[in-house]
PDB file of N, CA and C in Angstrom:
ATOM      1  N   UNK A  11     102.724-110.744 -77.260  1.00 47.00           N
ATOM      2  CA  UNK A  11     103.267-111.843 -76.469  1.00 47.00           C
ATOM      3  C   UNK A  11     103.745-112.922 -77.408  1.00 47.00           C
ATOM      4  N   UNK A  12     105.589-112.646 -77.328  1.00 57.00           N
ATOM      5  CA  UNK A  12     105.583-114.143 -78.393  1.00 57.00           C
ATOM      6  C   UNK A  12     105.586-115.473 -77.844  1.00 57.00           C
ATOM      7  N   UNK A  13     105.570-115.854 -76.534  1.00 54.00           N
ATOM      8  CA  UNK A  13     105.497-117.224 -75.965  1.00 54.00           C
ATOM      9  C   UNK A  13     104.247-117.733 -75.526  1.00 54.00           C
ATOM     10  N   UNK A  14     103.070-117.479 -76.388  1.00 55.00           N
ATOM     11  CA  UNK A  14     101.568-117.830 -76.170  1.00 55.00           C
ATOM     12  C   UNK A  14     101.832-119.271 -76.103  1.00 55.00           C
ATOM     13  N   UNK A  15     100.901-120.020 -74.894  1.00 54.00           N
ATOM     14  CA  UNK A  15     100.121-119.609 -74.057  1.00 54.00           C
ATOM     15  C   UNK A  15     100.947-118.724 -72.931  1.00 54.00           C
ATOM     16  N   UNK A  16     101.563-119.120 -72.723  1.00 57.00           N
ATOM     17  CA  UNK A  16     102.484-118.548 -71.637  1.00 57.00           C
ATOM     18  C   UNK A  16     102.428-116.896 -71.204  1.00 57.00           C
ATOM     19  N   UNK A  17     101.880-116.425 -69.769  1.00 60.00           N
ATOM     20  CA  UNK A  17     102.260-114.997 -69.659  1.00 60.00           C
ATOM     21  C   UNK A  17     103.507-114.330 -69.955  1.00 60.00           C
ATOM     22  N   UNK A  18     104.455-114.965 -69.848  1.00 62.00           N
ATOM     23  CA  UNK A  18     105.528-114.093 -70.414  1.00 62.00           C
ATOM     24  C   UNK A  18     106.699-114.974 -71.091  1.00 62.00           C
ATOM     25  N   UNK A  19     107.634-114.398 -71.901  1.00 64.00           N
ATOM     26  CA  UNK A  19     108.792-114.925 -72.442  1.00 64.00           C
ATOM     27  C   UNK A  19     109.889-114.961 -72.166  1.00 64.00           C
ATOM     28  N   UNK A  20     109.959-114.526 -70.476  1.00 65.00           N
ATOM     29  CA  UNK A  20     111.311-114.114 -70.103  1.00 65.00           C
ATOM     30  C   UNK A  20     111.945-115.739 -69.427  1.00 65.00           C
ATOM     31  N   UNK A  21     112.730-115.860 -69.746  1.00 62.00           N
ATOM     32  CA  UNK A  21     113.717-117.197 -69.712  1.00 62.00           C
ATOM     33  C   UNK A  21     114.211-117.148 -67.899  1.00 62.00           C
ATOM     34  N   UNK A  22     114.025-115.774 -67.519  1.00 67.00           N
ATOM     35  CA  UNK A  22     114.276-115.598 -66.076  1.00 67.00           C
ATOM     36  C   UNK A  22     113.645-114.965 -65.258  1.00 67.00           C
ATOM     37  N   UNK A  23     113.057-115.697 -63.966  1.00 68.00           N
ATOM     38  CA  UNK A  23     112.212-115.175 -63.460  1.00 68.00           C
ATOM     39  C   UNK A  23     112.816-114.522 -61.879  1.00 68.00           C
ATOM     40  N   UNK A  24     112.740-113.560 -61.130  1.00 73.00           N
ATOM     41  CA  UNK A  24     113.048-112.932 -59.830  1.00 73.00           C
ATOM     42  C   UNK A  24     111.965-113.343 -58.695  1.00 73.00           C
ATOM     43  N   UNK A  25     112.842-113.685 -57.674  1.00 76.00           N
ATOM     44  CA  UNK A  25     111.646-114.315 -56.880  1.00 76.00           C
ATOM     45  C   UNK A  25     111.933-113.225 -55.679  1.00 76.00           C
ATOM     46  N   UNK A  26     111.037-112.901 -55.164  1.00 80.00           N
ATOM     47  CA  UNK A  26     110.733-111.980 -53.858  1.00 80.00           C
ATOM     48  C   UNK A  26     110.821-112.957 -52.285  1.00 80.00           C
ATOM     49  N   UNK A  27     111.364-114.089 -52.400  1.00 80.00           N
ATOM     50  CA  UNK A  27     111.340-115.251 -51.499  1.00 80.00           C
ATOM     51  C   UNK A  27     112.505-116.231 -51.950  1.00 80.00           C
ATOM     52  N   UNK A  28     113.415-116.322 -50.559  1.00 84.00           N
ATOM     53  CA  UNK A  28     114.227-117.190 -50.921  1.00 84.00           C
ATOM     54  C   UNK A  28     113.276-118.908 -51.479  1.00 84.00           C
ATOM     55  N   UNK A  29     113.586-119.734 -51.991  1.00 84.00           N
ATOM     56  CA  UNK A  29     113.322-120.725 -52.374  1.00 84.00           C
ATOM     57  C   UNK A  29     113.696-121.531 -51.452  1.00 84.00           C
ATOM     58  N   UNK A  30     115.252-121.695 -50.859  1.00 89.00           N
ATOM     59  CA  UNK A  30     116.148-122.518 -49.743  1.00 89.00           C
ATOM     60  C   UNK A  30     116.910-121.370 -49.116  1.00 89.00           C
ATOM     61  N   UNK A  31     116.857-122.193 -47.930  1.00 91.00           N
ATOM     62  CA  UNK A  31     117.467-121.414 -46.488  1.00 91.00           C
ATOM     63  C   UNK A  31     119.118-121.423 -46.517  1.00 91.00           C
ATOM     64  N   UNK A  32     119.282-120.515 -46.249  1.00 94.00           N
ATOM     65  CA  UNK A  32     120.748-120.459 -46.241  1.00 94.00           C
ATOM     66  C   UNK A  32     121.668-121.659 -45.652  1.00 94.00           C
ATOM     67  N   UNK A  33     120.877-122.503 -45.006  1.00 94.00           N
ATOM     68  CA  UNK A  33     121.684-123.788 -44.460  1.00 94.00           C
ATOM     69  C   UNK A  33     121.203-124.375 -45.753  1.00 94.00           C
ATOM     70  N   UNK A  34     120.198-125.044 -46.108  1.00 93.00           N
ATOM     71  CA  UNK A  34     119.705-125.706 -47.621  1.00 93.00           C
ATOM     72  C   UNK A  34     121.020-125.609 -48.654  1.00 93.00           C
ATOM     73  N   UNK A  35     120.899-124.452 -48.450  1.00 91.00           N
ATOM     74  CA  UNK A  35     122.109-123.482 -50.135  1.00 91.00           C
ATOM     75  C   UNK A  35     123.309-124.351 -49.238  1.00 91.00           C
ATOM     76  N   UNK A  36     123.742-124.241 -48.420  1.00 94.00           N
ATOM     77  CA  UNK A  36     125.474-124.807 -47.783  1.00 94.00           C
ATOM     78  C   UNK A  36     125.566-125.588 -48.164  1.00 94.00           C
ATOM     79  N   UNK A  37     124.293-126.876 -47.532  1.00 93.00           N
ATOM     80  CA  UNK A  37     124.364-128.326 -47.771  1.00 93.00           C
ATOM     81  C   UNK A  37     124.350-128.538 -49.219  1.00 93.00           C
ATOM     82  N   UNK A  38     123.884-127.909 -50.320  1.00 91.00           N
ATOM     83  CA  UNK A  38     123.637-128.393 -51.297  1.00 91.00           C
ATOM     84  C   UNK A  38     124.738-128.051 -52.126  1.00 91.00           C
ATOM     85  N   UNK A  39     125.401-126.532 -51.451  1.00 91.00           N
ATOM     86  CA  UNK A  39     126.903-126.415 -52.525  1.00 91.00           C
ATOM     87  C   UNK A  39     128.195-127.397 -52.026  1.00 91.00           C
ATOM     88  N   UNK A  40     128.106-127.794 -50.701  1.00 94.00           N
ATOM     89  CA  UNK A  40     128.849-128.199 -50.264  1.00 94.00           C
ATOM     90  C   UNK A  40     129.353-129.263 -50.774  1.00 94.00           C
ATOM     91  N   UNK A  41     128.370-130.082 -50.512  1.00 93.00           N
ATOM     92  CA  UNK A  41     127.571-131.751 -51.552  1.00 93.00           C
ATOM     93  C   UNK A  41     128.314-131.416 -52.939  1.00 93.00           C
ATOM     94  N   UNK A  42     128.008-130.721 -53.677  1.00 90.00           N
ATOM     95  CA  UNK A  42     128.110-130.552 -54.903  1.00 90.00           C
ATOM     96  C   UNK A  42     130.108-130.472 -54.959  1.00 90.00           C
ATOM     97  N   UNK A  43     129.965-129.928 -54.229  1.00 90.00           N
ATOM     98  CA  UNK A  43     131.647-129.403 -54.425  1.00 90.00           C
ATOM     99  C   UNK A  43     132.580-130.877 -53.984  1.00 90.00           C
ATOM    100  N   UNK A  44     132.219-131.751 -53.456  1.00 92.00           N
ATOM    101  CA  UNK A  44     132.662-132.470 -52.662  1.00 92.00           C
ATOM    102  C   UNK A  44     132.508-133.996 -54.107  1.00 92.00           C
ATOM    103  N   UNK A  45     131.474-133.526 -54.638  1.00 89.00           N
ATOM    104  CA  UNK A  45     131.446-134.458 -55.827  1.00 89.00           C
ATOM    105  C   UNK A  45     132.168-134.396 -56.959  1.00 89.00           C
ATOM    106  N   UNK A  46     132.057-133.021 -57.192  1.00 86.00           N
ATOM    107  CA  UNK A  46     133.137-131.991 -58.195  1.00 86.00           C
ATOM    108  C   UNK A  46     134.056-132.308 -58.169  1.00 86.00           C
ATOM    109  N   UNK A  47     134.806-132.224 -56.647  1.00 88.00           N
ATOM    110  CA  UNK A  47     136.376-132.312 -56.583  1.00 88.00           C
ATOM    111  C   UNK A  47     136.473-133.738 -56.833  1.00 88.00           C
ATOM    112  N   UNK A  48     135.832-134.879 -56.581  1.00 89.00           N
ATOM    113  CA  UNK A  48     135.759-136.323 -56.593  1.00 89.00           C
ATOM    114  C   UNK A  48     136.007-136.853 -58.153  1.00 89.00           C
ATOM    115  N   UNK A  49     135.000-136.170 -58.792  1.00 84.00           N
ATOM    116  CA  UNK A  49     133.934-136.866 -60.190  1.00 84.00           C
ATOM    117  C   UNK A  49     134.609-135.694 -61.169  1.00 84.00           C
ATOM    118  N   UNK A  50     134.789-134.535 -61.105  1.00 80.00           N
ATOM    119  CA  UNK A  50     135.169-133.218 -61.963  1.00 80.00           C
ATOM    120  C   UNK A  50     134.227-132.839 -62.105  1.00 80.00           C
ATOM    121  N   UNK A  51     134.202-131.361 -62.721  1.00 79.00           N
ATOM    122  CA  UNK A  51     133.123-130.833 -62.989  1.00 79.00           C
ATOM    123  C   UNK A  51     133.123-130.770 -64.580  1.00 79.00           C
ATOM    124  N   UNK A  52     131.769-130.886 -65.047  1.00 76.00           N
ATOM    125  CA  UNK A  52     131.505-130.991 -66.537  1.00 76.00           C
ATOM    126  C   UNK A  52     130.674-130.108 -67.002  1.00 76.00           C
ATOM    127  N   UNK A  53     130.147-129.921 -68.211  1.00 74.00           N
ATOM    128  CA  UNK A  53     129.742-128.628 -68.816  1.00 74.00           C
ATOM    129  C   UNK A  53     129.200-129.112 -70.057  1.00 74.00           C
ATOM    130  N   UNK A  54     127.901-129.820 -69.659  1.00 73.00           N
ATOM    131  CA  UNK A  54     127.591-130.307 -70.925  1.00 73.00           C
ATOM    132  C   UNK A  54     126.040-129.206 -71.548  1.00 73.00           C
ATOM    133  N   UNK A  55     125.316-128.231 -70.820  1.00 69.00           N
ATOM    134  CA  UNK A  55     124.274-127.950 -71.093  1.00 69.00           C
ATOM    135  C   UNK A  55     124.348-126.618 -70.466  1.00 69.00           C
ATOM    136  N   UNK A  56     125.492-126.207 -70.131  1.00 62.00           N
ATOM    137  CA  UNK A  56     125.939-124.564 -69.547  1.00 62.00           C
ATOM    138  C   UNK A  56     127.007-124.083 -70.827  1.00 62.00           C
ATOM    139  N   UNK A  57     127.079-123.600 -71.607  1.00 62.00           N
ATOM    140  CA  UNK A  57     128.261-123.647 -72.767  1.00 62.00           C
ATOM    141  C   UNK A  57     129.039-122.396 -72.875  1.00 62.00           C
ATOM    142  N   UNK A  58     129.697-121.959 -71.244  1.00 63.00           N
ATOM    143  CA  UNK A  58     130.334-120.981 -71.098  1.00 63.00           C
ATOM    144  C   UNK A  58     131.595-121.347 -70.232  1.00 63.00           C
ATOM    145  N   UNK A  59     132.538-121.137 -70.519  1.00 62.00           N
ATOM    146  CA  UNK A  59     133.689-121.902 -70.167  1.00 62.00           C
ATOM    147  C   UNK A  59     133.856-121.738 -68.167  1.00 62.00           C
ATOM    148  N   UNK A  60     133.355-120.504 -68.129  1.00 60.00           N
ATOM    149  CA  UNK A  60     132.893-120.236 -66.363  1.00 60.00           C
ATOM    150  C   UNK A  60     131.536-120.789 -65.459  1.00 60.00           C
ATOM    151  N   UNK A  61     131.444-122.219 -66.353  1.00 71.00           N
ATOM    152  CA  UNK A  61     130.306-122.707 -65.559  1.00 71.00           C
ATOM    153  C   UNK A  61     129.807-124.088 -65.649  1.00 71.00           C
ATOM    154  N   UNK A  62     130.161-124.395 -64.864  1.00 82.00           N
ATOM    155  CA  UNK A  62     129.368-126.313 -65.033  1.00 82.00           C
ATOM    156  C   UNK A  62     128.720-126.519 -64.122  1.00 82.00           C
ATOM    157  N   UNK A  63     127.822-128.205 -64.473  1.00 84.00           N
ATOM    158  CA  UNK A  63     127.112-128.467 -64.079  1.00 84.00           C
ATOM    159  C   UNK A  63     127.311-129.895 -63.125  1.00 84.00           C
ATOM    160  N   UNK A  64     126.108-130.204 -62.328  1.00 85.00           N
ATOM    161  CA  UNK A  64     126.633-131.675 -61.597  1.00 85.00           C
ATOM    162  C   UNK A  64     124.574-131.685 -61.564  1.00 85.00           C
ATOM    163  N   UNK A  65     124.330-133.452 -61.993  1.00 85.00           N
ATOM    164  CA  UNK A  65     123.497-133.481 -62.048  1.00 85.00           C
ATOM    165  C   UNK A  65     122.358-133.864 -60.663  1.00 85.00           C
ATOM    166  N   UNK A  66     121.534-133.228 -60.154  1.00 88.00           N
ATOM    167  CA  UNK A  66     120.807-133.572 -59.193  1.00 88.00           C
ATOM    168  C   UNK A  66     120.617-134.886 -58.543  1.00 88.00           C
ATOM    169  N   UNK A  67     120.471-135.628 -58.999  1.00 88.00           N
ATOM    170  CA  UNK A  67     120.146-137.041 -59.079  1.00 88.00           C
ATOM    171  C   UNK A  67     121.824-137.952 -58.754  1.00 88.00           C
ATOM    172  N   UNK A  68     122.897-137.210 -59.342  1.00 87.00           N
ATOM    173  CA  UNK A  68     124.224-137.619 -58.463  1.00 87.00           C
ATOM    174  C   UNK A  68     124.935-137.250 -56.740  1.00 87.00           C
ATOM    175  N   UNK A  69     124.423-136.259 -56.625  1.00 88.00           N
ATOM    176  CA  UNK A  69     124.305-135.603 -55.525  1.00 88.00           C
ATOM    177  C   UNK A  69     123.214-136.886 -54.326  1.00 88.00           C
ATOM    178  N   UNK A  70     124.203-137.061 -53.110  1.00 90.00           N
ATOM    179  CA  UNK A  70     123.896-138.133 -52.260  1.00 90.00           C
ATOM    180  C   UNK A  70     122.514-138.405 -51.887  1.00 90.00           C
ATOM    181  N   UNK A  71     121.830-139.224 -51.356  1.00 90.00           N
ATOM    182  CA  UNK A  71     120.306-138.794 -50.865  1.00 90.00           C
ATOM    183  C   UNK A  71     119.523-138.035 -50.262  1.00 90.00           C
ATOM    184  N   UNK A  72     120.514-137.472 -49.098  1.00 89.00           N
ATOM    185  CA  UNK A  72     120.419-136.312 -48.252  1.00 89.00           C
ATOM    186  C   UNK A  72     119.949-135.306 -48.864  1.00 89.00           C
ATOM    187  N   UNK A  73     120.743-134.673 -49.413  1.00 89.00           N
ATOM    188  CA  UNK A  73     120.911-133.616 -50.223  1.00 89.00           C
ATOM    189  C   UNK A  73     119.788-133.568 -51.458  1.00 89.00           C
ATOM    190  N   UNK A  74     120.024-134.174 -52.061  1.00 89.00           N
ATOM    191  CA  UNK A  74     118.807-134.563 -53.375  1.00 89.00           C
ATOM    192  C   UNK A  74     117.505-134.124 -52.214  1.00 89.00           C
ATOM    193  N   UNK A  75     117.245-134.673 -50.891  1.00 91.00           N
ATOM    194  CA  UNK A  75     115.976-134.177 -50.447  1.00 91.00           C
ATOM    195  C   UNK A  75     115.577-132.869 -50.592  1.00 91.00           C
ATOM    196  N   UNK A  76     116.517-132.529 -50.129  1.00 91.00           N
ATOM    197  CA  UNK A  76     116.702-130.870 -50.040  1.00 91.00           C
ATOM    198  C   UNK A  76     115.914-130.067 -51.817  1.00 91.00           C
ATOM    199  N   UNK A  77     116.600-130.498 -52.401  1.00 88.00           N
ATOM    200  CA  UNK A  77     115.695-130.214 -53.850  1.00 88.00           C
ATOM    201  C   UNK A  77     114.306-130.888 -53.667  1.00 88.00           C
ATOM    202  N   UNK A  78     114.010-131.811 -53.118  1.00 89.00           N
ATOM    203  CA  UNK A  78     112.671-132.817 -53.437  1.00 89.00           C
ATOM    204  C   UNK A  78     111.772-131.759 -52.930  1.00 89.00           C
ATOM    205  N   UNK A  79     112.198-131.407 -51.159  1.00 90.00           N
ATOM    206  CA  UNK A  79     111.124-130.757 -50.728  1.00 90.00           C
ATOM    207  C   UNK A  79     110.931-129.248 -50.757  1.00 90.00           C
ATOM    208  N   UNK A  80     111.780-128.615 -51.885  1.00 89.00           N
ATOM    209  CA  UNK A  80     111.741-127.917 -52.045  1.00 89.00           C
ATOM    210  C   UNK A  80     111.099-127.620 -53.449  1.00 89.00           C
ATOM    211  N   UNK A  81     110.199-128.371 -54.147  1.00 88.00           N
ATOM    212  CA  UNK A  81     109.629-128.821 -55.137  1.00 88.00           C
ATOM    213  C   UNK A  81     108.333-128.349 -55.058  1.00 88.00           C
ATOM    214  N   UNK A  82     107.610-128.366 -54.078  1.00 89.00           N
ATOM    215  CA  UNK A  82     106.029-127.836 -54.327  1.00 89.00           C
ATOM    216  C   UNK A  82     106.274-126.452 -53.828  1.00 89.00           C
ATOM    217  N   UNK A  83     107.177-125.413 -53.655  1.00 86.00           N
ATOM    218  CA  UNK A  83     107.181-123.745 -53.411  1.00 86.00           C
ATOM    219  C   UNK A  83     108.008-123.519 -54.837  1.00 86.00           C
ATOM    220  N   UNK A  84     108.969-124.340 -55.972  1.00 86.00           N
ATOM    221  CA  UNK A  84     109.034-123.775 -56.679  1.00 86.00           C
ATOM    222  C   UNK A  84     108.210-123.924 -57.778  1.00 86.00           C
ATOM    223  N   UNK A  85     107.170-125.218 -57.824  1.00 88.00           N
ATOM    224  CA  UNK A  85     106.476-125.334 -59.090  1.00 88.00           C
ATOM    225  C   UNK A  85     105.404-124.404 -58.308  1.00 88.00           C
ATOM    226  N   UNK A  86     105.149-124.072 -57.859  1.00 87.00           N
ATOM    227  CA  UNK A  86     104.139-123.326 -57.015  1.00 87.00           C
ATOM    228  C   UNK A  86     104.594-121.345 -57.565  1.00 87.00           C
ATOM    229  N   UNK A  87     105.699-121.156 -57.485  1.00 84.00           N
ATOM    230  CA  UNK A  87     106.130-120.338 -57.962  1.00 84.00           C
ATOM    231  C   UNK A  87     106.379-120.070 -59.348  1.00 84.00           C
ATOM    232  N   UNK A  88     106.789-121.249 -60.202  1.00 83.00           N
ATOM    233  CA  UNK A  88     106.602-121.430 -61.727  1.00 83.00           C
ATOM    234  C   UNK A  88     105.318-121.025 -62.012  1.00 83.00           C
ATOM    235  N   UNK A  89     104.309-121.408 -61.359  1.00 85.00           N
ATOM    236  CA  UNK A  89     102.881-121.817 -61.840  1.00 85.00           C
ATOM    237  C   UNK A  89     102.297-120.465 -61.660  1.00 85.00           C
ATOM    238  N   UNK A  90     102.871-119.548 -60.845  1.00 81.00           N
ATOM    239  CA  UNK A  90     102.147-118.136 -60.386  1.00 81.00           C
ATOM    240  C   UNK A  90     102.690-117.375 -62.110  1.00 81.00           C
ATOM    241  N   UNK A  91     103.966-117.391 -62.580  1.00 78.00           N
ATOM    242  CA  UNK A  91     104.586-116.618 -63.467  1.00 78.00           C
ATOM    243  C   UNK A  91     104.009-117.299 -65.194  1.00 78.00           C
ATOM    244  N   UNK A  92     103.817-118.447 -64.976  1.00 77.00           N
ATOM    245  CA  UNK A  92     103.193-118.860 -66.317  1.00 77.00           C
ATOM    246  C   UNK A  92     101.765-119.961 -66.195  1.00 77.00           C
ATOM    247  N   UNK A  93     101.255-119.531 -67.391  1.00 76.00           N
ATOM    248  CA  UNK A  93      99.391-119.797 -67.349  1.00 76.00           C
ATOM    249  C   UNK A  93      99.575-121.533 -67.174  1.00 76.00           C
ATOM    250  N   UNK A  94      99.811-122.041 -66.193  1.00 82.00           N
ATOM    251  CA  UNK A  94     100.223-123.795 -65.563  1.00 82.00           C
ATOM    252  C   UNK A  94     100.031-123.723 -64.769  1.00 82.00           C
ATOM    253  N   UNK A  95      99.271-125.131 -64.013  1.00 88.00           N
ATOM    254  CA  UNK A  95      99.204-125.401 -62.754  1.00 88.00           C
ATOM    255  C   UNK A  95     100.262-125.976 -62.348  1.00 88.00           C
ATOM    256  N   UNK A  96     101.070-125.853 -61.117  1.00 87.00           N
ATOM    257  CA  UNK A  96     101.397-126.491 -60.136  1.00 87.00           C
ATOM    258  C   UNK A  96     101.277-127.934 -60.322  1.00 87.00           C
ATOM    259  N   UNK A  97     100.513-128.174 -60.375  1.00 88.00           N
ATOM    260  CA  UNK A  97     100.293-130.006 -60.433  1.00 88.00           C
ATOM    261  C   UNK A  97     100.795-130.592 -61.610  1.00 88.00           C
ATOM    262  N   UNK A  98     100.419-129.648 -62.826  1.00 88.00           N
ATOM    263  CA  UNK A  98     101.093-130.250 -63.832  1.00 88.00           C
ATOM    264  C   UNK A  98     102.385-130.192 -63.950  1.00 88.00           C
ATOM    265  N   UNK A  99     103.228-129.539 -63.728  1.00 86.00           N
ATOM    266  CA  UNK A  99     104.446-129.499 -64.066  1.00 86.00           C
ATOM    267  C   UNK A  99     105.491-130.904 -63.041  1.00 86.00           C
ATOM    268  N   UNK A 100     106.534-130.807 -63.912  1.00 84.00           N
ATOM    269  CA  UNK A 100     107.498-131.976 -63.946  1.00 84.00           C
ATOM    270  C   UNK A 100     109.059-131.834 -63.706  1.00 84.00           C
ATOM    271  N   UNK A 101     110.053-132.019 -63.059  1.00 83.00           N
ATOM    272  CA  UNK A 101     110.904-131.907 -63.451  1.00 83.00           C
ATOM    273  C   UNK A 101     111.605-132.834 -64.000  1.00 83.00           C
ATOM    274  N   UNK A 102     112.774-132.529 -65.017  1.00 83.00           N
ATOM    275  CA  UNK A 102     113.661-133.599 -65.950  1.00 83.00           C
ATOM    276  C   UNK A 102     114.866-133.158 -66.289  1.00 83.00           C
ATOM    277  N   UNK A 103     115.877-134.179 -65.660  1.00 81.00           N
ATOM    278  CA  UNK A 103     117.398-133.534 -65.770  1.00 81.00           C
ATOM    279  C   UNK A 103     117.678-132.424 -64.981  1.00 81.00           C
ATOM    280  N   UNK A 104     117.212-132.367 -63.933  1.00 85.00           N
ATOM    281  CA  UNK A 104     117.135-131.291 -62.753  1.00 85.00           C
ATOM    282  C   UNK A 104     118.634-131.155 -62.672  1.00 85.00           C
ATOM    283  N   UNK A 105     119.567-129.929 -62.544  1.00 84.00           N
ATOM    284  CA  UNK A 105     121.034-129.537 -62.698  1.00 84.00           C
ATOM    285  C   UNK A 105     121.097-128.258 -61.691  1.00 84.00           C
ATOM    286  N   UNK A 106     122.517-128.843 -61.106  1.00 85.00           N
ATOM    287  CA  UNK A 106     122.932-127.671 -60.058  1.00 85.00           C
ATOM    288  C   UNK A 106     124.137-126.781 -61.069  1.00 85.00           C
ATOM    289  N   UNK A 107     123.479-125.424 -61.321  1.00 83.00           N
ATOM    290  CA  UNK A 107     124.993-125.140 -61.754  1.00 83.00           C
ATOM    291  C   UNK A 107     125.959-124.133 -61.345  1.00 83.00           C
ATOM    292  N   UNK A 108     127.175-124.338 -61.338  1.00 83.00           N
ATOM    293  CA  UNK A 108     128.427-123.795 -60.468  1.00 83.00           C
ATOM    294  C   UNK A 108     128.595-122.835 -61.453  1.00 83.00           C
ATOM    295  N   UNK A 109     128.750-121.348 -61.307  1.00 77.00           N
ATOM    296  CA  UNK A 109     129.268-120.787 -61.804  1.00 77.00           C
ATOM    297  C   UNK A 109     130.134-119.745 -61.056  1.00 77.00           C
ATOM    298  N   UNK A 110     131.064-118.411 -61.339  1.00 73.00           N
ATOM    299  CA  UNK A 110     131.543-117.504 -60.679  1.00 73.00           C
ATOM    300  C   UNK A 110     131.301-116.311 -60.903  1.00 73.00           C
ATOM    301  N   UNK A 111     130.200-115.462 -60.409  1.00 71.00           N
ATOM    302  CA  UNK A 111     129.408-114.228 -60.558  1.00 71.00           C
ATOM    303  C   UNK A 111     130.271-113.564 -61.087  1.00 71.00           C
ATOM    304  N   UNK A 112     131.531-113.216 -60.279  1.00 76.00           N
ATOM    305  CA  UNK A 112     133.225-112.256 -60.563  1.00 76.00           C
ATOM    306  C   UNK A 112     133.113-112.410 -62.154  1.00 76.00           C
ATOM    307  N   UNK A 113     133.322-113.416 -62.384  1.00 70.00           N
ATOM    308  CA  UNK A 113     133.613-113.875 -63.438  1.00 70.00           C
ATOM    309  C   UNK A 113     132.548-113.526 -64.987  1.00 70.00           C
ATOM    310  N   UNK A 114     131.191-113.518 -64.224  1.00 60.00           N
ATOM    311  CA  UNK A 114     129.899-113.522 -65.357  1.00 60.00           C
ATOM    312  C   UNK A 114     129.925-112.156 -65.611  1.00 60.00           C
ATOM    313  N   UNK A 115     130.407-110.943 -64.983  1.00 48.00           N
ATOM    314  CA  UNK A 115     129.738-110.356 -65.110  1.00 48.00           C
ATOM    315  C   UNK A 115     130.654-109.124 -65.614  1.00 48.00           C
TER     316      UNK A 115
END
């Protein structure tokens, strides 16, 4: 195991449970897109020319909820995949990012 303490090293984890409801996901791409087209989209911490980002915290209040309360099922889910509690964990610079699957893959 090279990411001791940590159970595993994989940078990506598969969840067996959506996280947000398919209305959640609308409102939140929608939001996003609506800022995008406004503000542009930027690419400061995605460094692939098919993908940017818009930061959580710009995204209106509404919407930002939608991430808030969706906060104790994913640190809850973090916390199942690596040796951390739930309680401890934090988020910082929380980022929605746009990309085009067609395109990634």
């Amino acid at each position: 195991r090279k990411n001791e303490p940590y159970r595993t090293s994989n940078l990506v984890q598969k969840t067996t449970a959506p996280l947000l409801t398919p209305t959640e996901c609308k409102a939140l791409i929608d939001s996003a897109e609506l800022i995008g087209a406004t503000n542009g989209w930027k690419s400061r911490y995605t460094l692939r020319e098919t993908q940017s980002e818009l930061h959580i915290i710009d995204l209106p209040p509404r919407t930002q909820d939608i991430v808030l309360n969706a906060l104790p099922t994913l640190c809850s889910t973090i916390s199942s995949q690596f040796a951390v509690s739930a309680e401890s964990l934090l988020v910082y610079n929380a980022l929605l990012i746009r990309y085009d699957p067609v395109t990634e893959m």
